[in-house]
Short mmCIF file of C-alpha atoms and ligand atoms in Angstrom, two decimals:
data_model
loop_
_atom_site.label_atom_id
_atom_site.label_comp_id
_atom_site.label_asym_id
_atom_site.label_seq_id
_atom_site.Cartn_x
_atom_site.Cartn_y
_atom_site.Cartn_z
CA HIS I 1 34.39 27.30 -15.24
CA ALA I 2 36.64 25.41 -12.91
CA ARG I 3 34.76 22.48 -11.51
CA GLN I 4 34.43 22.68 -7.75
CA TYR I 5 36.08 19.68 -6.19
CA SER I 6 34.72 19.55 -2.67
CA VAL I 7 33.36 16.87 -0.43
CA ALA I 8 32.14 16.67 3.18
CA THR I 9 34.86 15.88 5.71
CA PRO I 10 34.46 12.25 6.75
CA THR I 11 32.59 12.08 10.03
CA ARG I 12 33.84 8.67 11.22
CA ASP I 13 37.25 7.46 12.19
CA ALA I 14 39.18 7.69 8.90
CA SER I 15 41.51 4.90 9.88
CA SER I 16 39.06 2.08 9.11
CA PHE I 17 39.25 2.44 5.31
CA ALA I 18 41.81 3.35 2.67
CA PHE I 19 42.20 3.71 -1.06
CA ALA I 20 44.17 2.04 -3.82
CA PHE I 21 44.52 4.01 -7.04
CA ASP I 22 45.41 2.72 -10.47
CA ILE I 23 47.51 5.25 -12.39
CA ASP I 24 47.06 5.06 -16.19
CA GLY I 25 43.53 6.06 -17.11
CA VAL I 26 42.72 7.13 -13.52
CA LEU I 27 45.27 9.70 -12.34
CA LEU I 28 47.18 10.18 -15.61
CA ARG I 29 46.51 9.73 -19.27
CA SER I 30 49.97 8.95 -20.71
CA SER I 31 51.83 11.56 -18.69
CA ALA I 32 49.19 14.30 -18.19
CA PRO I 33 47.16 14.45 -14.92
CA LEU I 34 43.44 13.73 -15.44
CA PRO I 35 40.79 16.19 -14.19
CA GLY I 36 40.20 15.86 -10.48
CA ALA I 37 43.26 13.63 -9.88
CA ALA I 38 45.29 16.22 -7.99
CA ALA I 39 42.22 17.40 -6.04
CA ALA I 40 41.33 13.83 -5.04
CA LEU I 41 44.78 12.90 -3.71
CA THR I 42 45.26 16.28 -2.07
CA TYR I 43 41.98 15.86 -0.22
CA LEU I 44 42.91 12.43 1.11
CA HIS I 45 46.36 13.67 2.06
CA LYS I 46 44.91 16.65 3.92
CA HIS I 47 42.50 14.41 5.87
CA ASN I 48 45.14 11.81 6.59
CA ILE I 49 43.24 9.09 4.74
CA PRO I 50 45.74 6.40 3.68
CA PHE I 51 46.11 5.48 0.02
CA ILE I 52 48.56 3.65 -2.26
CA LEU I 53 49.13 3.78 -5.99
CA LEU I 54 48.89 0.27 -7.43
CA THR I 55 49.90 0.25 -11.09
CA ASN I 56 50.68 -2.30 -13.79
CA GLY I 57 53.03 0.32 -15.13
CA GLY I 58 56.77 0.38 -14.50
CA GLY I 59 60.09 0.70 -16.35
CA LYS I 60 61.74 2.99 -13.80
CA HIS I 61 62.81 2.54 -10.20
CA GLU I 62 60.05 3.40 -7.71
CA SER I 63 62.07 6.33 -6.32
CA GLU I 64 62.28 7.94 -9.77
CA ARG I 65 58.61 7.43 -10.62
CA VAL I 66 57.24 8.73 -7.28
CA ALA I 67 59.33 11.89 -7.62
CA GLU I 68 57.79 12.52 -11.05
CA LEU I 69 54.25 11.70 -9.86
CA SER I 70 54.53 13.87 -6.70
CA LYS I 71 55.46 16.81 -8.90
CA LYS I 72 52.71 16.12 -11.47
CA LEU I 73 49.93 15.55 -8.92
CA GLY I 74 51.01 18.09 -6.32
CA VAL I 75 50.87 15.58 -3.47
CA PRO I 76 53.74 13.98 -1.52
CA LEU I 77 54.20 10.35 -2.57
CA SER I 78 56.93 7.86 -1.46
CA GLU I 79 58.03 4.36 -2.15
CA GLU I 80 56.04 3.46 0.99
CA ASN I 81 52.74 3.97 -0.79
CA PHE I 82 53.70 3.00 -4.34
CA VAL I 83 53.57 -0.42 -6.01
CA GLN I 84 54.50 -0.91 -9.66
CA SER I 85 54.09 -4.01 -11.85
CA HIS I 86 57.61 -5.30 -11.09
CA THR I 87 57.95 -4.14 -7.44
CA PRO I 88 56.98 -7.60 -6.10
CA PHE I 89 59.98 -9.07 -7.97
CA LYS I 90 62.10 -7.70 -5.13
CA GLN I 91 60.91 -10.80 -3.21
CA LEU I 92 62.83 -13.03 -5.63
CA VAL I 93 66.26 -11.56 -4.87
CA GLU I 94 66.47 -13.43 -1.54
CA GLY I 95 63.80 -15.99 -2.56
CA THR I 96 60.49 -16.89 -0.99
CA GLU I 97 59.05 -20.09 0.49
CA THR I 98 58.01 -21.16 -3.01
CA ALA I 99 60.70 -19.54 -5.18
CA GLU I 100 64.50 -19.91 -5.13
CA ALA I 101 66.74 -16.91 -4.42
CA LEU I 102 67.87 -15.41 -7.73
CA LYS I 103 70.24 -12.78 -6.30
CA ASP I 104 73.41 -14.40 -7.70
CA LYS I 105 71.87 -16.22 -10.64
CA THR I 106 72.10 -14.94 -14.23
CA ILE I 107 68.78 -13.50 -15.33
CA LEU I 108 67.55 -11.98 -18.57
CA VAL I 109 65.57 -8.76 -18.08
CA THR I 110 63.64 -7.07 -20.88
CA GLY I 111 61.18 -4.21 -21.21
CA GLY I 112 61.34 -0.46 -20.84
CA ASP I 113 63.58 2.13 -22.47
CA GLY I 114 67.17 1.08 -23.11
CA ASP I 115 68.49 -0.80 -20.11
CA LYS I 116 66.54 1.15 -17.44
CA CYS I 117 64.94 -2.10 -16.24
CA ARG I 118 68.36 -3.67 -15.88
CA LYS I 119 69.25 -0.87 -13.51
CA VAL I 120 65.97 -1.34 -11.60
CA ALA I 121 66.74 -5.07 -11.22
CA GLU I 122 70.24 -4.26 -9.98
CA MET I 123 68.81 -1.71 -7.52
CA TYR I 124 66.54 -4.50 -6.28
CA GLY I 125 69.63 -6.62 -5.65
CA PHE I 126 69.94 -8.93 -8.69
CA LYS I 127 73.67 -9.26 -9.37
CA ASN I 128 73.94 -10.71 -12.89
CA VAL I 129 71.44 -8.98 -15.19
CA VAL I 130 71.67 -9.38 -18.95
CA THR I 131 69.42 -7.74 -21.60
CA PRO I 132 68.57 -9.03 -25.06
CA GLY I 133 70.52 -6.06 -26.43
CA ASP I 134 73.66 -7.21 -24.64
CA ILE I 135 73.31 -10.59 -26.36
CA LEU I 136 72.66 -9.01 -29.76
CA MET I 137 75.75 -6.82 -29.54
CA HIS I 138 77.82 -9.93 -28.67
CA TYR I 139 76.17 -12.09 -31.39
CA PRO I 140 74.83 -9.71 -34.10
CA ASP I 141 73.68 -12.67 -36.22
CA ILE I 142 71.46 -14.00 -33.42
CA TRP I 143 68.72 -11.94 -35.05
CA PRO I 144 69.39 -10.96 -38.67
CA PHE I 145 67.33 -7.79 -38.85
CA ASN I 146 68.62 -5.68 -35.97
CA GLN I 147 71.39 -3.75 -37.68
CA ILE I 148 68.85 -0.90 -38.11
CA PHE I 149 68.66 -0.61 -34.31
CA SER I 150 72.40 -0.88 -33.62
CA ASP I 151 72.78 2.80 -32.60
CA TYR I 152 70.07 2.30 -30.00
CA TYR I 153 71.65 -0.89 -28.67
CA LYS I 154 75.18 0.48 -28.74
CA SER I 155 74.25 3.13 -26.18
CA THR I 156 72.20 0.88 -23.86
CA THR I 157 74.09 -2.38 -23.63
CA ARG I 158 76.98 -3.89 -21.68
CA PRO I 159 79.45 -6.71 -22.40
CA LEU I 160 78.19 -10.15 -21.26
CA PRO I 161 79.17 -10.93 -17.64
CA ARG I 162 82.01 -13.19 -18.75
CA PRO I 163 83.69 -14.46 -21.95
CA VAL I 164 81.20 -16.70 -23.64
CA ASP I 165 81.51 -19.30 -26.35
CA ILE I 166 78.04 -20.52 -27.28
CA GLN I 167 79.52 -23.26 -29.45
CA ASN I 168 81.00 -24.84 -26.35
CA LEU I 169 78.54 -25.64 -23.57
CA GLN I 170 81.11 -25.32 -20.81
CA ASN I 171 81.83 -21.72 -21.84
CA SER I 172 78.30 -20.77 -22.76
CA LEU I 173 76.16 -18.50 -20.57
CA LYS I 174 73.45 -20.17 -18.49
CA PHE I 175 70.28 -18.18 -17.79
CA ASP I 176 68.25 -19.21 -14.69
CA ALA I 177 65.27 -16.88 -15.15
CA ILE I 178 63.70 -14.55 -17.70
CA PHE I 179 61.87 -11.39 -16.51
CA VAL I 180 59.64 -9.10 -18.53
CA PHE I 181 59.77 -6.03 -16.25
CA ASN I 182 57.86 -3.64 -18.59
CA ASP I 183 56.57 -3.41 -22.15
CA PRO I 184 59.32 -4.63 -24.50
CA ARG I 185 60.34 -2.18 -27.20
CA ASP I 186 61.78 -4.67 -29.68
CA TRP I 187 59.28 -7.52 -29.73
CA ALA I 188 61.14 -9.28 -32.53
CA LEU I 189 64.50 -9.58 -30.80
CA ASP I 190 62.93 -10.32 -27.40
CA ASN I 191 60.74 -13.07 -28.82
CA GLN I 192 63.73 -14.68 -30.51
CA ILE I 193 66.02 -14.56 -27.48
CA ILE I 194 63.31 -15.77 -25.03
CA LEU I 195 62.33 -18.58 -27.42
CA ASP I 196 66.01 -19.62 -27.72
CA LEU I 197 66.32 -19.86 -23.98
CA LEU I 198 63.05 -21.78 -23.58
CA LEU I 199 64.23 -24.31 -26.19
CA SER I 200 67.75 -24.51 -24.78
CA LYS I 201 69.54 -27.13 -22.81
CA GLN I 202 68.99 -25.94 -19.19
CA GLY I 203 69.14 -22.30 -20.09
CA TYR I 204 72.50 -22.33 -21.88
CA LEU I 205 72.47 -19.71 -24.58
CA GLY I 206 73.04 -21.09 -28.08
CA THR I 207 72.02 -24.67 -27.23
CA TYR I 208 68.98 -26.67 -28.20
CA SER I 209 67.70 -29.43 -25.93
CA GLU I 210 67.25 -32.79 -27.63
CA LYS I 211 64.71 -33.48 -24.88
CA ASN I 212 62.47 -30.81 -26.35
CA GLY I 213 59.75 -32.42 -28.43
CA ASP I 214 60.31 -35.76 -26.74
CA SER I 215 56.68 -36.87 -26.61
CA THR I 216 57.37 -39.37 -23.82
CA LEU I 217 57.76 -36.34 -21.56
CA PRO I 218 54.81 -34.44 -20.05
CA ASN I 219 53.64 -31.18 -21.70
CA ASN I 220 54.24 -33.07 -24.97
CA GLY I 221 57.96 -32.89 -24.36
CA TRP I 222 58.60 -29.23 -24.40
CA GLN I 223 60.39 -26.98 -21.84
CA GLN I 224 61.31 -30.10 -19.81
CA ASP I 225 65.06 -29.78 -19.77
CA GLY I 226 65.53 -27.32 -16.87
CA GLN I 227 64.67 -24.24 -18.88
CA PRO I 228 64.77 -20.89 -17.15
CA LYS I 229 61.60 -19.75 -15.35
CA LEU I 230 59.64 -17.10 -17.22
CA TYR I 231 58.11 -14.16 -15.30
CA PHE I 232 55.73 -11.48 -16.63
CA SER I 233 54.96 -8.40 -14.51
CA ASN I 234 51.79 -7.10 -16.22
CA PRO I 235 49.05 -9.04 -18.03
CA ASP I 236 47.34 -5.97 -19.53
CA LEU I 237 46.41 -6.66 -23.10
CA PHE I 238 45.41 -3.00 -23.49
CA TRP I 239 45.98 0.25 -21.59
CA ALA I 240 44.90 3.87 -21.79
CA THR I 241 47.37 6.34 -23.32
CA SER I 242 47.19 9.77 -24.96
CA TYR I 243 45.71 8.05 -28.06
CA HIS I 244 41.91 7.97 -27.93
CA LEU I 245 41.78 4.15 -28.28
CA PRO I 246 43.40 1.65 -25.90
CA ARG I 247 46.94 0.49 -26.89
CA LEU I 248 48.52 -2.96 -26.65
CA GLY I 249 50.29 -3.47 -23.30
CA GLN I 250 52.73 -6.07 -21.97
CA GLY I 251 49.93 -8.61 -22.26
CA GLY I 252 50.13 -8.14 -26.01
CA PHE I 253 53.80 -9.14 -25.96
CA GLN I 254 52.97 -12.17 -23.81
CA ALA I 255 50.27 -13.25 -26.29
CA CYS I 256 52.78 -12.86 -29.09
CA LEU I 257 55.41 -14.99 -27.36
CA GLN I 258 52.77 -17.59 -26.47
CA GLY I 259 51.76 -17.71 -30.16
CA VAL I 260 55.38 -18.22 -31.25
CA TRP I 261 55.92 -20.91 -28.55
CA GLU I 262 52.73 -22.79 -29.50
CA ALA I 263 53.58 -22.62 -33.21
CA THR I 264 57.07 -23.93 -32.48
CA THR I 265 55.97 -26.74 -30.17
CA GLY I 266 52.71 -27.80 -31.71
CA GLY I 267 50.61 -26.33 -28.95
CA ALA I 268 52.61 -27.06 -25.77
CA GLU I 269 51.65 -24.99 -22.75
CA LEU I 270 53.87 -21.95 -22.18
CA LYS I 271 54.73 -22.29 -18.49
CA ARG I 272 55.13 -18.88 -16.84
CA THR I 273 54.48 -16.87 -13.69
CA ILE I 274 52.35 -13.76 -14.17
CA ILE I 275 52.04 -11.04 -11.57
CA GLY I 276 50.38 -7.63 -11.85
CA LYS I 277 46.68 -6.80 -11.41
CA PRO I 278 44.36 -8.83 -11.39
CA HIS I 279 46.65 -11.50 -9.90
CA TYR I 280 46.43 -12.40 -6.25
CA GLU I 281 50.16 -11.92 -5.53
CA THR I 282 50.04 -8.26 -6.55
CA TYR I 283 46.93 -7.49 -4.47
CA LYS I 284 48.46 -9.35 -1.51
CA TYR I 285 51.70 -7.39 -1.89
CA GLY I 286 49.78 -4.14 -2.35
CA GLU I 287 47.68 -4.77 0.75
CA ARG I 288 50.83 -5.46 2.80
CA VAL I 289 52.42 -2.19 1.60
CA LEU I 290 49.19 -0.30 2.35
CA ASN I 291 48.92 -1.62 5.91
CA LYS I 292 52.57 -0.79 6.64
CA TYR I 293 52.16 2.71 5.21
CA ARG I 294 48.87 3.31 7.05
CA ALA I 295 50.43 2.50 10.44
CA GLN I 296 53.20 4.97 9.79
CA LEU I 297 50.84 7.64 8.42
CA LEU I 298 48.50 7.38 11.44
CA GLY I 299 51.34 7.59 13.97
CA PHE I 300 51.78 3.94 14.92
CA GLY I 301 55.22 3.56 13.41
CA ASP I 302 55.80 -0.12 12.71
CA GLN I 303 53.32 -1.22 15.38
CA GLU I 304 50.72 -2.40 12.88
CA GLU I 305 49.07 -4.64 15.40
CA ALA I 306 48.29 -1.63 17.58
CA ILE I 307 46.06 0.08 15.00
CA THR I 308 42.38 -0.72 14.38
CA PRO I 309 42.33 -3.23 11.49
CA LEU I 310 41.80 -1.87 7.98
CA LYS I 311 38.25 -2.94 7.15
CA ARG I 312 37.86 -1.69 3.58
CA VAL I 313 39.96 -0.62 0.59
CA PHE I 314 38.35 1.25 -2.31
CA MET I 315 40.12 0.21 -5.52
CA ILE I 316 39.69 2.96 -8.10
CA GLY I 317 40.43 1.72 -11.65
CA ASP I 318 39.77 2.18 -15.37
CA ASN I 319 40.30 -1.39 -16.57
CA PRO I 320 37.65 -4.03 -15.73
CA GLU I 321 40.12 -6.86 -16.58
CA SER I 322 42.74 -5.81 -14.04
CA ASP I 323 41.52 -3.24 -11.50
CA ILE I 324 37.91 -4.41 -11.10
CA ARG I 325 38.48 -8.16 -11.58
CA GLY I 326 41.44 -8.10 -9.21
CA ALA I 327 39.65 -6.26 -6.42
CA ASN I 328 36.47 -8.33 -6.82
CA GLN I 329 38.37 -11.63 -6.72
CA PHE I 330 40.95 -10.72 -4.07
CA ASN I 331 40.43 -12.87 -1.03
CA SER I 332 42.31 -10.72 1.48
CA PRO I 333 44.41 -12.77 3.96
CA ARG I 334 43.56 -10.05 6.50
CA GLY I 335 39.79 -10.20 5.88
CA THR I 336 39.77 -6.72 4.37
CA GLU I 337 36.95 -5.91 1.91
CA TRP I 338 38.17 -4.55 -1.42
CA THR I 339 35.42 -2.48 -3.12
CA SER I 340 35.94 -1.92 -6.86
CA VAL I 341 35.08 1.45 -8.37
CA LEU I 342 35.21 1.79 -12.17
CA ILE I 343 35.70 5.14 -13.84
CA LYS I 344 35.22 6.30 -17.41
CA THR I 345 38.46 8.13 -18.15
CA GLY I 346 40.53 5.14 -19.33
CA VAL I 347 40.18 1.76 -20.99
CA TYR I 348 36.53 1.18 -19.98
CA ARG I 349 34.10 2.65 -22.57
CA ALA I 350 31.11 4.46 -20.98
CA GLY I 351 27.77 2.89 -21.77
CA THR I 352 29.18 -0.64 -22.36
CA VAL I 353 28.75 -3.53 -19.88
CA PRO I 354 32.12 -4.14 -18.19
CA ALA I 355 33.45 -7.71 -18.31
CA TYR I 356 33.76 -7.60 -14.49
CA THR I 357 31.06 -5.86 -12.45
CA PRO I 358 32.28 -3.02 -10.22
CA LYS I 359 30.45 -1.90 -7.06
CA VAL I 360 29.78 1.36 -8.93
CA ILE I 361 30.70 3.16 -12.18
CA VAL I 362 31.34 6.93 -11.88
CA ASP I 363 32.80 9.60 -14.20
CA ASP I 364 36.28 10.23 -12.81
CA VAL I 365 38.67 9.78 -9.95
CA PHE I 366 37.23 12.61 -7.86
CA ALA I 367 33.69 11.27 -8.23
CA ALA I 368 35.08 7.87 -7.18
CA VAL I 369 36.60 9.36 -3.96
CA LYS I 370 33.39 11.28 -3.25
CA TRP I 371 31.24 8.13 -3.72
CA SER I 372 33.58 6.09 -1.50
CA LEU I 373 33.58 8.65 1.30
CA GLU I 374 29.78 8.73 1.18
CA GLN I 375 29.79 4.93 1.69
CA GLU I 376 31.78 5.48 4.87
CA GLY I 377 29.29 7.95 6.22
O1 G3P P 1 51.90 -0.33 -18.77
C1 G3P P 1 50.93 0.24 -17.92
C2 G3P P 1 49.60 -0.25 -18.28
O2 G3P P 1 49.59 -1.64 -18.52
C3 G3P P 1 48.51 0.05 -17.25
O3 G3P P 1 48.94 0.67 -16.12
O4 G3P P 1 48.46 2.17 -14.12
O5 G3P P 1 46.57 1.42 -15.60
O6 G3P P 1 47.71 -0.27 -14.10
P1 G3P P 1 47.88 1.00 -14.94
MG1 MG P 2 44.67 1.86 -15.70
#
């Protein structure tokens, strides 16, 4: 029998609270909608209760992903209420108060199918985006075992941005930053290329910095010679897919690279910037998107200051390490309370004690919305 998804209409002003939904393990399992997901979002949409999707997933441009999700979940979604793992990287095109503008710099981007993430980075505004596959096609012997993948790389790579001679520093290619936008597909090649750049002379491909390993330098001498900055977009070690057990996520690749770096350098720290849930930057970015979207949804246009402040966000997630930990630890710059709600349809295994304690544990996303609305009277 079809389960009845119904809940009392909220009696109080719906504008004082909102929702943030994780995707994998909450709304979808791999690409199939989970029970109650469509009903939950449709209910909120019908009652004009603001929500955003806040996912550590990615690999496509936001416009492409929301079109797919709207169709799958039967509810209108837009880029205005959708934040993926790499969405906050948009801030690095023009630069922020703490990070240089990378718009015109040469960056390495890896992750996702083929060179989809290159195209996402270019749609964000990055002008010189190179993939590990581009480098492999230019220097096949940079990794000896990739001939088996050459068909794949042939169809998804581009020539390097200019003629390059890695034997001659002046004509080599300098990389200023390395981005992991989504889960890498070829961990071997990506590990090798990223390690090369981290050991290089100021990011010049094909060089090795004599400074590396110079124990008179801090961090026992490694990564001291102007190496490119390394950015990860998603720390998830595991995530929920169509397989019945959690699968390694981008955090698995990060752990692998860290292992290779530490083995190479005798234990030096791998300096990197990590965004994605549970990190503060992603919750701060998500809260900003949610507030902007809420003002528009509730008829205030861009007059956010005119609307009653958002008092509470219910964060509905399946992964204690990212969704629950992030919401619990997020110290909102706007003083908004983030309430974590853990559900049993994803990474978290029912009956076990979660590593980070949610406000409540319920069966699925509809039960999570029902519980949250009951908290709001
Ligand atoms: O790659 C996606 C996975 O890490 C988890 O995504 O939607 O559960 O944050 P999500
Ligand atoms: Mg999830």
